[in-house]
Coordinates of C-alpha atoms and ligand atoms in Angstrom, one line a residue:
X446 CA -8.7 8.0 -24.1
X447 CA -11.3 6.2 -21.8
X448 CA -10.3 2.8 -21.1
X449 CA -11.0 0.0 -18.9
X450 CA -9.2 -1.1 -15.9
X451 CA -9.2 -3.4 -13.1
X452 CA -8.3 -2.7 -9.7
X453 CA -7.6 -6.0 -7.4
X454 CA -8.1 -4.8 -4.0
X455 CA -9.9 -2.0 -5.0
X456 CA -12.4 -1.4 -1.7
X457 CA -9.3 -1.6 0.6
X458 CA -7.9 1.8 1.8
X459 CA -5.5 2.5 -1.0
X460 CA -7.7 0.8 -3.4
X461 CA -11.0 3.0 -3.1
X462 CA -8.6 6.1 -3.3
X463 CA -7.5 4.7 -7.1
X464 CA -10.9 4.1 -8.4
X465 CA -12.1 7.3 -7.3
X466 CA -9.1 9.1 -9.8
X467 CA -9.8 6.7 -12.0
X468 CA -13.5 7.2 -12.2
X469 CA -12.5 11.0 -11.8
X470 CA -10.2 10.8 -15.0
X471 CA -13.5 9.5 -17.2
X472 CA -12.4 5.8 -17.1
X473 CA -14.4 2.7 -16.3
X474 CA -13.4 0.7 -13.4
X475 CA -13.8 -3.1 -12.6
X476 CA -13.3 -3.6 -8.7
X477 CA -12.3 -7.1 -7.8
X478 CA -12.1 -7.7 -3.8
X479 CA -12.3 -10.2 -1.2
X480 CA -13.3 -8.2 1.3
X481 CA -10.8 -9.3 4.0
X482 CA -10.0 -5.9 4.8
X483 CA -11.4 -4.1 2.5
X484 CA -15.2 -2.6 2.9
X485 CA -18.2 -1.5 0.7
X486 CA -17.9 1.6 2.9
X487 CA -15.0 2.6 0.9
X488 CA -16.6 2.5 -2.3
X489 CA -20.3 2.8 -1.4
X490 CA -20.0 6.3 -3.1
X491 CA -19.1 4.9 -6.6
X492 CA -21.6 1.6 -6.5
X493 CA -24.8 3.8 -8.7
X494 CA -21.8 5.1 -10.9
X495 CA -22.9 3.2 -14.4
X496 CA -18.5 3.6 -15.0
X497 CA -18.1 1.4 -11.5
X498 CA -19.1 -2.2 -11.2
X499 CA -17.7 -4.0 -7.9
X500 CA -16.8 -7.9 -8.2
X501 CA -16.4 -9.7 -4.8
X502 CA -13.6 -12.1 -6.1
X503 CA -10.0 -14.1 -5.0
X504 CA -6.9 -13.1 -6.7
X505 CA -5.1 -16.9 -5.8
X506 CA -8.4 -18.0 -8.2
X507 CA -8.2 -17.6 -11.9
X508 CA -10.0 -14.3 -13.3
X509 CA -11.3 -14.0 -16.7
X510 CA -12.4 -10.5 -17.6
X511 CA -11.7 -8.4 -20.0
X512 CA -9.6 -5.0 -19.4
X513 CA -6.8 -2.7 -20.7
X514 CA -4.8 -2.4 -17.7
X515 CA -4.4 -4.0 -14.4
X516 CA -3.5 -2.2 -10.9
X517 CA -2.9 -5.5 -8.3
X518 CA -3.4 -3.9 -5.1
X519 CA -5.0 -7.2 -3.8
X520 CA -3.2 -8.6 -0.3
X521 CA -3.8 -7.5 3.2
X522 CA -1.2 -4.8 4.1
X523 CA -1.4 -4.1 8.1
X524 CA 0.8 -6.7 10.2
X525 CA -2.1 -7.8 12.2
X526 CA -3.7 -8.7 9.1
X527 CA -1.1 -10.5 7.4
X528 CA -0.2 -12.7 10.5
X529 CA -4.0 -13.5 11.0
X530 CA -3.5 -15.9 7.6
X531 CA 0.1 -15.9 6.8
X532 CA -0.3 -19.3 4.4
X533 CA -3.4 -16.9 2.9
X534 CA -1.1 -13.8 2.9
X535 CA 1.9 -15.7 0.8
X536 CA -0.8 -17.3 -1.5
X537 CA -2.5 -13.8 -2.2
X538 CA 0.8 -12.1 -3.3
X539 CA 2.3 -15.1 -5.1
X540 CA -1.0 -17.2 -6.7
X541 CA -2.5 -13.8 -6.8
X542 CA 0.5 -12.3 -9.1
X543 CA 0.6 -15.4 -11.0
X544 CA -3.3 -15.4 -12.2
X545 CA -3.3 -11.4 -12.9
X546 CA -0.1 -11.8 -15.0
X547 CA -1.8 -14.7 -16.7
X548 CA -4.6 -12.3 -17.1
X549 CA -2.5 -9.8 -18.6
X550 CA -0.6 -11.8 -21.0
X551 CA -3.5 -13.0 -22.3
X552 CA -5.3 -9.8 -22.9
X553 CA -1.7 -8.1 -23.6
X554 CA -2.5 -5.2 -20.6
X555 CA 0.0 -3.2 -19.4
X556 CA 0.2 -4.4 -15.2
X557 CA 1.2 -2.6 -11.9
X558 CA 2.0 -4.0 -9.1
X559 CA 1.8 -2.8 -5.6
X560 CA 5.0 -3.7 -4.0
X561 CA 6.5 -2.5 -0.8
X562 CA 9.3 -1.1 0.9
X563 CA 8.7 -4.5 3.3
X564 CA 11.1 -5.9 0.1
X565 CA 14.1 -4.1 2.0
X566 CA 13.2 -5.9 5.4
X567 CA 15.3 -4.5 8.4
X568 CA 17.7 -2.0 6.1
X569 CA 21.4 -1.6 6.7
X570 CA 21.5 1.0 3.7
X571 CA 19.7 4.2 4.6
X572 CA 18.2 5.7 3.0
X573 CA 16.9 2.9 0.5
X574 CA 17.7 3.0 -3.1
X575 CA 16.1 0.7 -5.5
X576 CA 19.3 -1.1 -6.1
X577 CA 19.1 -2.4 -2.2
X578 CA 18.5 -6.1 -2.1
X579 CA 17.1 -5.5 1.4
X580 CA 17.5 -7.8 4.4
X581 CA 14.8 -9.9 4.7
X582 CA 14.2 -12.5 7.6
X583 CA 13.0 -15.7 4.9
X584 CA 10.9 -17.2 8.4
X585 CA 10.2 -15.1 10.7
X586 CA 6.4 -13.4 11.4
X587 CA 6.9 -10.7 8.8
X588 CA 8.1 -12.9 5.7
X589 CA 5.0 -14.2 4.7
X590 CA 4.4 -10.3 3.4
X591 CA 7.8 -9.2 2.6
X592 CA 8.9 -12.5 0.9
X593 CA 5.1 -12.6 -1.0
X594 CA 5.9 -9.5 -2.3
X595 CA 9.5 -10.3 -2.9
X596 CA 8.4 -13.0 -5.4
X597 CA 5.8 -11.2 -6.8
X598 CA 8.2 -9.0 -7.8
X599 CA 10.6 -11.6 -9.2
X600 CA 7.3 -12.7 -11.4
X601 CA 6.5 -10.0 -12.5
X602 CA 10.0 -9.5 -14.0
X603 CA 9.9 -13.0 -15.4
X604 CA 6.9 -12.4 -17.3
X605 CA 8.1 -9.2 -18.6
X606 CA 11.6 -11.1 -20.0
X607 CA 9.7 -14.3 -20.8
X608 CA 6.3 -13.3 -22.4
X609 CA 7.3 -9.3 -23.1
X610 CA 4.6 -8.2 -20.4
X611 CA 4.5 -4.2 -20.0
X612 CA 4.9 -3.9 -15.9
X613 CA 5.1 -1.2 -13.6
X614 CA 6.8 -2.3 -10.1
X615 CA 6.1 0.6 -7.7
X616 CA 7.7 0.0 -3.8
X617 CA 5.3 2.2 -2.1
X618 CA 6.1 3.3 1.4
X619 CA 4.8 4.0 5.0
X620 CA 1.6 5.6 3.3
X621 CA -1.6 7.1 5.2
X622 CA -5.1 8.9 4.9
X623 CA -8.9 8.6 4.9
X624 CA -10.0 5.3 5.0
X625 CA -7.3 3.5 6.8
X626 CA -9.0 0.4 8.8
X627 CA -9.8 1.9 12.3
X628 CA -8.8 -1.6 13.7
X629 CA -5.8 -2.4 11.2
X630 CA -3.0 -2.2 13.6
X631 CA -1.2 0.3 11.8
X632 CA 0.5 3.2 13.6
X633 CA -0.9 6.5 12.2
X634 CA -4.8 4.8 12.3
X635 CA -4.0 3.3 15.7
X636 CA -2.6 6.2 17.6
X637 CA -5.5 8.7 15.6
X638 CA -8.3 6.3 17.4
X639 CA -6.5 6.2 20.7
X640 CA -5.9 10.1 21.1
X641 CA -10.0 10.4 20.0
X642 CA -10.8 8.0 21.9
X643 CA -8.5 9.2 25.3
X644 CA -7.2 5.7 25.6
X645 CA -3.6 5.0 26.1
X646 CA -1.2 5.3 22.8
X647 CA 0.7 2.4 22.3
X648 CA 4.3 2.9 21.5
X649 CA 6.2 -0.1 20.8
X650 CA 9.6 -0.3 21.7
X651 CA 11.5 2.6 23.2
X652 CA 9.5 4.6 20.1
X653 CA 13.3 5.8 18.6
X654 CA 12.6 3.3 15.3
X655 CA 11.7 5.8 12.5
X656 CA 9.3 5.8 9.4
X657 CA 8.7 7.9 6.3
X658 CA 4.8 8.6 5.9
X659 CA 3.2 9.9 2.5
X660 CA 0.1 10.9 2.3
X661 CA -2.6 9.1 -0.3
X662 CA -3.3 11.9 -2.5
X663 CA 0.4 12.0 -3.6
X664 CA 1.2 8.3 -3.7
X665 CA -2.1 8.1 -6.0
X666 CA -0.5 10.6 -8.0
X667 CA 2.7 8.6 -8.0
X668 CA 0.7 5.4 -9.3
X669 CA -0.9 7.2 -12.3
X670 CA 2.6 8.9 -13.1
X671 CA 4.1 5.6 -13.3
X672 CA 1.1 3.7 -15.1
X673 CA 1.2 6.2 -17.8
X674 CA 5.5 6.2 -18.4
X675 CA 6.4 4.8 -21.8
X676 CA 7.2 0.9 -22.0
X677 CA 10.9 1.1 -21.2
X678 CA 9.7 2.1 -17.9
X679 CA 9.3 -1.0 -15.5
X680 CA 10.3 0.4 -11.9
X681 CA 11.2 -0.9 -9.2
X682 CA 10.1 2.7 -8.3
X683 CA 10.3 4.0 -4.8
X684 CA 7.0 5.8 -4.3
X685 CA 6.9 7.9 -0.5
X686 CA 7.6 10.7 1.6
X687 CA 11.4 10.8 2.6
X688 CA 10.8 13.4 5.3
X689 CA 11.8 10.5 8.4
X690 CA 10.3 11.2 12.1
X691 CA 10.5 8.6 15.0
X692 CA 7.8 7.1 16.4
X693 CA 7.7 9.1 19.3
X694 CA 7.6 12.4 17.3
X695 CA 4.6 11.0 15.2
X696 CA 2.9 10.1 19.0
X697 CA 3.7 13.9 20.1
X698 CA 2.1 15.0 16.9
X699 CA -0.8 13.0 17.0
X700 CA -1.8 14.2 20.5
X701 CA -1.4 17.7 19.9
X702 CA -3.1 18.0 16.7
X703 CA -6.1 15.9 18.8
X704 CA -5.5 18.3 21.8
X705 CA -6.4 15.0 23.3
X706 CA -5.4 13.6 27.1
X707 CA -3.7 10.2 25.7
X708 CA -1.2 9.5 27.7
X709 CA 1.9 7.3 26.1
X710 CA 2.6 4.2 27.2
X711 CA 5.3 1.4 26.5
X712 CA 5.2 -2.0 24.7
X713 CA 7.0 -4.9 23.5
X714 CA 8.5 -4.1 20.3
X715 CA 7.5 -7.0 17.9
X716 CA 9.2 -9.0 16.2
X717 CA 11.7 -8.0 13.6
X718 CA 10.2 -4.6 13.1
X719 CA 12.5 -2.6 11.1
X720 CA 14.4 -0.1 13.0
X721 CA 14.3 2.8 10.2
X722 CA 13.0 3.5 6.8
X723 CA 13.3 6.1 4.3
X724 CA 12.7 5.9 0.7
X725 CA 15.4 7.5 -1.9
X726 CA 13.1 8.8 -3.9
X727 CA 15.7 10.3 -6.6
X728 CA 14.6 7.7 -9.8
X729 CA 10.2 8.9 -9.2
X730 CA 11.9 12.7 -9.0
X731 CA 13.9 12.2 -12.3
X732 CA 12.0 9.4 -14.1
X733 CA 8.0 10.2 -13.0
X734 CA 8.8 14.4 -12.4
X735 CA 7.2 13.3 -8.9
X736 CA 7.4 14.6 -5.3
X737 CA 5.1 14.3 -2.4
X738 CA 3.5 17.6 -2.1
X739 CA 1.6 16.9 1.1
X740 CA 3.9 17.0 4.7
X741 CA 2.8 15.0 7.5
X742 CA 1.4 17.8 9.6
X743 CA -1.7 18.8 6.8
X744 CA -2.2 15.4 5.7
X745 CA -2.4 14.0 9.9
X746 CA -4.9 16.9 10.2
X747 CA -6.9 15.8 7.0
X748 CA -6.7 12.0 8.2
X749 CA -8.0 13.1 12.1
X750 CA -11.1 14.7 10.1
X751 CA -12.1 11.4 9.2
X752 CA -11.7 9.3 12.1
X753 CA -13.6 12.0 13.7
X754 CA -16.5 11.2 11.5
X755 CA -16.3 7.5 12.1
X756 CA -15.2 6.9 15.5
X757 CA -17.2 6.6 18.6
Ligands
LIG1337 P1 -5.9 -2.7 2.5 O1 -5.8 -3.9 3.5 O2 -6.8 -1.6 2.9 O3 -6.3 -3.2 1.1 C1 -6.0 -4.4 0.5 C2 -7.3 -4.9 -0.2 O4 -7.0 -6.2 -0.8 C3 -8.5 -5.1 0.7 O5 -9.6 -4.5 0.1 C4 -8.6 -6.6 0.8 O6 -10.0 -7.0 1.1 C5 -8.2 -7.0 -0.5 N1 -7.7 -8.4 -0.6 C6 -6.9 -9.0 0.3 N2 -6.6 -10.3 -0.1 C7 -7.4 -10.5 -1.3 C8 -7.5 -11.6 -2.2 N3 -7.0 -12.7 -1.9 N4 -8.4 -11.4 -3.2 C9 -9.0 -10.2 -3.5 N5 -8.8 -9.1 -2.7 C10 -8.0 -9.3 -1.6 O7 -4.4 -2.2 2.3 P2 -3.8 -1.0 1.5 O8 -3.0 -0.2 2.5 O9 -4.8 -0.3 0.7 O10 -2.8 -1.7 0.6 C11 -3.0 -1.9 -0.8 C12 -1.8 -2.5 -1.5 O11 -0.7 -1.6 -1.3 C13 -1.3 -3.9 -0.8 O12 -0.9 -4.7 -1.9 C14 -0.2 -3.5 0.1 O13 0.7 -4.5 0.2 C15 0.4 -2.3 -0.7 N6 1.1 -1.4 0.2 C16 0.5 -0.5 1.0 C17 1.2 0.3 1.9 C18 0.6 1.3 2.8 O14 1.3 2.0 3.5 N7 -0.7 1.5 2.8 C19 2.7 0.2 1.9 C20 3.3 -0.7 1.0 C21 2.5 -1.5 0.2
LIG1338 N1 -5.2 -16.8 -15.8 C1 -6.3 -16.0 -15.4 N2 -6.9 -15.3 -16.4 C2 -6.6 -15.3 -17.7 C3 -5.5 -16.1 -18.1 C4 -4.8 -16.8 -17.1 O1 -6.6 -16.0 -14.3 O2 -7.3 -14.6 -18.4 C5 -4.5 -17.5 -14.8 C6 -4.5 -19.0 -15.0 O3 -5.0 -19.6 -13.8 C7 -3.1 -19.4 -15.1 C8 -2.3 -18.3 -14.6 O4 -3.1 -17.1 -14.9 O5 -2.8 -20.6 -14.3 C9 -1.0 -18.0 -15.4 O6 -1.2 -18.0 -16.7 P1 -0.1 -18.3 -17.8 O7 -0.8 -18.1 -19.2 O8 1.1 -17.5 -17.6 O9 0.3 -19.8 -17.5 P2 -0.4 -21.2 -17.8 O10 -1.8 -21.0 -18.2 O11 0.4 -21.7 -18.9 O12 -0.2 -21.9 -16.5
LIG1339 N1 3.8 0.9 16.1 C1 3.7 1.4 17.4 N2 2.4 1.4 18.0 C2 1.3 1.0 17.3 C3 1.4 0.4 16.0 C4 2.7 0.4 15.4 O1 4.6 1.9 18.0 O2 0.2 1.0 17.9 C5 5.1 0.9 15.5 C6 5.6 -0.4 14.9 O3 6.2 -1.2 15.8 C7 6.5 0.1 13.8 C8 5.9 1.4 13.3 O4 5.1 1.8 14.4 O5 7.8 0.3 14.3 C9 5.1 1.3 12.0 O6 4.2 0.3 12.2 P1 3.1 -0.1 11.0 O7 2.5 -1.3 11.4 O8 2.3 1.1 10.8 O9 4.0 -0.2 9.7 P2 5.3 -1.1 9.3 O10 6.0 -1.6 10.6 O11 4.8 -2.2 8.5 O12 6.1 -0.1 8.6

């Protein structure tokens, strides 16, 4: 059945990739953005699509529309983003969860939120279940995301035991592709446009921290599998690739894929960066029937193809 859903955040990188299955699956889409990070670029292709309409908007500001069901995706998600604006960062996860909960009480819509493996901080379990209560620095330069997103979580569970709200809590992981800001920060978009470029590739640290990276076909995937699970279904769900490589390994990878003359070079590691991640994906295998399909090699290779195309 067609139905009507809005996506908050919806011309960011993750965002686009939504409406597009969304649009694809013969639903209409209401795209609410800010456009902090997020660009028309991303969705320029849906904009004449009579099923798209794009609404420049602020999640910490009240939103009345009308809709079925809610995907919040709204809040900048690279470090370099979040610590531009960290008092914006914290009001985007917290006001922002707060007015689209509102939103779908009122309208009784079922409401996913994007949440993040950053709620585990620096991890002492490994790999992380969602029963992990994480370790989470409350004041240092990350918290602003990971304790945003902490509370969002914690509202979203209140309204759901207070007002009988239908959530879906998804903690997505290290997750990369087409459409990543070239300029974001992030590690797999930063060390793509330095091997293109021939510029150094920044490794931070001694590069022996590790990450988990999925690839944004199968955490879309993951997203619809968990929007459409029956009400008993709330999550936290760990949505992401468990297959763990260093940071050194993903440098390697990157170069030779690029054939490119990078050299690596060292920096200061920044603060409170976690030192490895990896998501126990066991309750998404058992609960959703979902596994990442798509291993790091393909989906670096897909993700190269379009920095290619956009960087000079
Ligand atoms: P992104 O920065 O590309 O997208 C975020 C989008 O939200 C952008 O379009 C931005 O303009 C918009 N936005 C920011 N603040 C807003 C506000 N106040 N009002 C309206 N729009 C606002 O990042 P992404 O990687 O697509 O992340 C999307 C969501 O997924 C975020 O909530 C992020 O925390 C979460 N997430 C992403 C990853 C990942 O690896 N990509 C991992 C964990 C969680
Ligand atoms: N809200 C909104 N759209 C709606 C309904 C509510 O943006 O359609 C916002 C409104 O700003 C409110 C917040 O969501 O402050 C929380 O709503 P709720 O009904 O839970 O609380 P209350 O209105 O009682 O503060
Ligand atoms: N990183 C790096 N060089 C870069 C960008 C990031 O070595 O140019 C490291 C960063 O310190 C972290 C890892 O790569 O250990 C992943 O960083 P990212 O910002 O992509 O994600 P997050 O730390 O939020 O998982």
């Amino acid at each position: 059945m067609s139905k009507r859903i809005l996506v908050t955040g919806g011309a960011g990188f993750l965002g686009s990739h939504l409406c597009d299955r969304l649009i694809e699956d013969g639903h209409d889409v209401l795209c609410v953005d800010n456009f902090f990070t997020g660009s028309k670029d991303n969705i320029r292709h849906l904009l004449g699509n009579p099923r798209f309409e794009l609404m420049r908007h602020d999640v910490t500001f009240p939103l009345y529309v009308e809709v079925d069901e809610i995907f919040n995706l709204a809040c900048p998600a690279s470090p370099i983003h979040y610590q531009h604006d960290p008092v914006q960062t914290t009001k985007t996860s917290v006001h922002g969860a707060i007015n689209m909960l509102g939103l779908a009480k009122r309208l009784n819509a079922k409401i996913f939120q994007a949440s993040t493996s950053e709620v585990y901080g620096d991890p002492e379990v490994h790999p992380q279940p969602e029963e992990y209560w994480g370790r989470v620095n409350p004041i240092g330069i990350r918290s602003c995301y990971d304790e945003g997103k902490r509370c969002a979580e914690t509202l979203f569970f209140d309204y759901h035991r207070q007002h009988g709200l239908k959530i879906k809590v998804a903690r997505i992981f290290n997750t990369y592709g087409p459409r990543m800001h070239p300029n974001d920060g992030r590690v797999v978009s930063n060390f793509i446009v330095q091997a293109l470029r021939g510029q150094d590739i920044t490794i931070y640290g001694d590069g022996s921290q590790t990450r988990s990276f999925c690839y944004v076909d199968d955490l879309i995937r993951g997203f619809l599998a968990l929007m459409n699970t029956d009400a008993s279904v709330t999550g936290p769900i760990n949505l992401g690739n468990p297959n763990e490589f260093t940071i050194r390994q993903l440098a390697e990878m990157v170069i030779e894929l690029i054939g490119s003359k990078s050299k690596v070079i060292y920096m200061p590691l920044p603060g409170d960066d976690p030192k490895q991640r990896q998501p126990n994906i066991e309750k998404a295998r058992t609960v959703l029937d979902w596994v990442p399909s798509i291993q790091l090699e393909q989906g670096l290779i897909k993700t190269i193809e379009y920095f290619q195309k956009i960087v000079k």
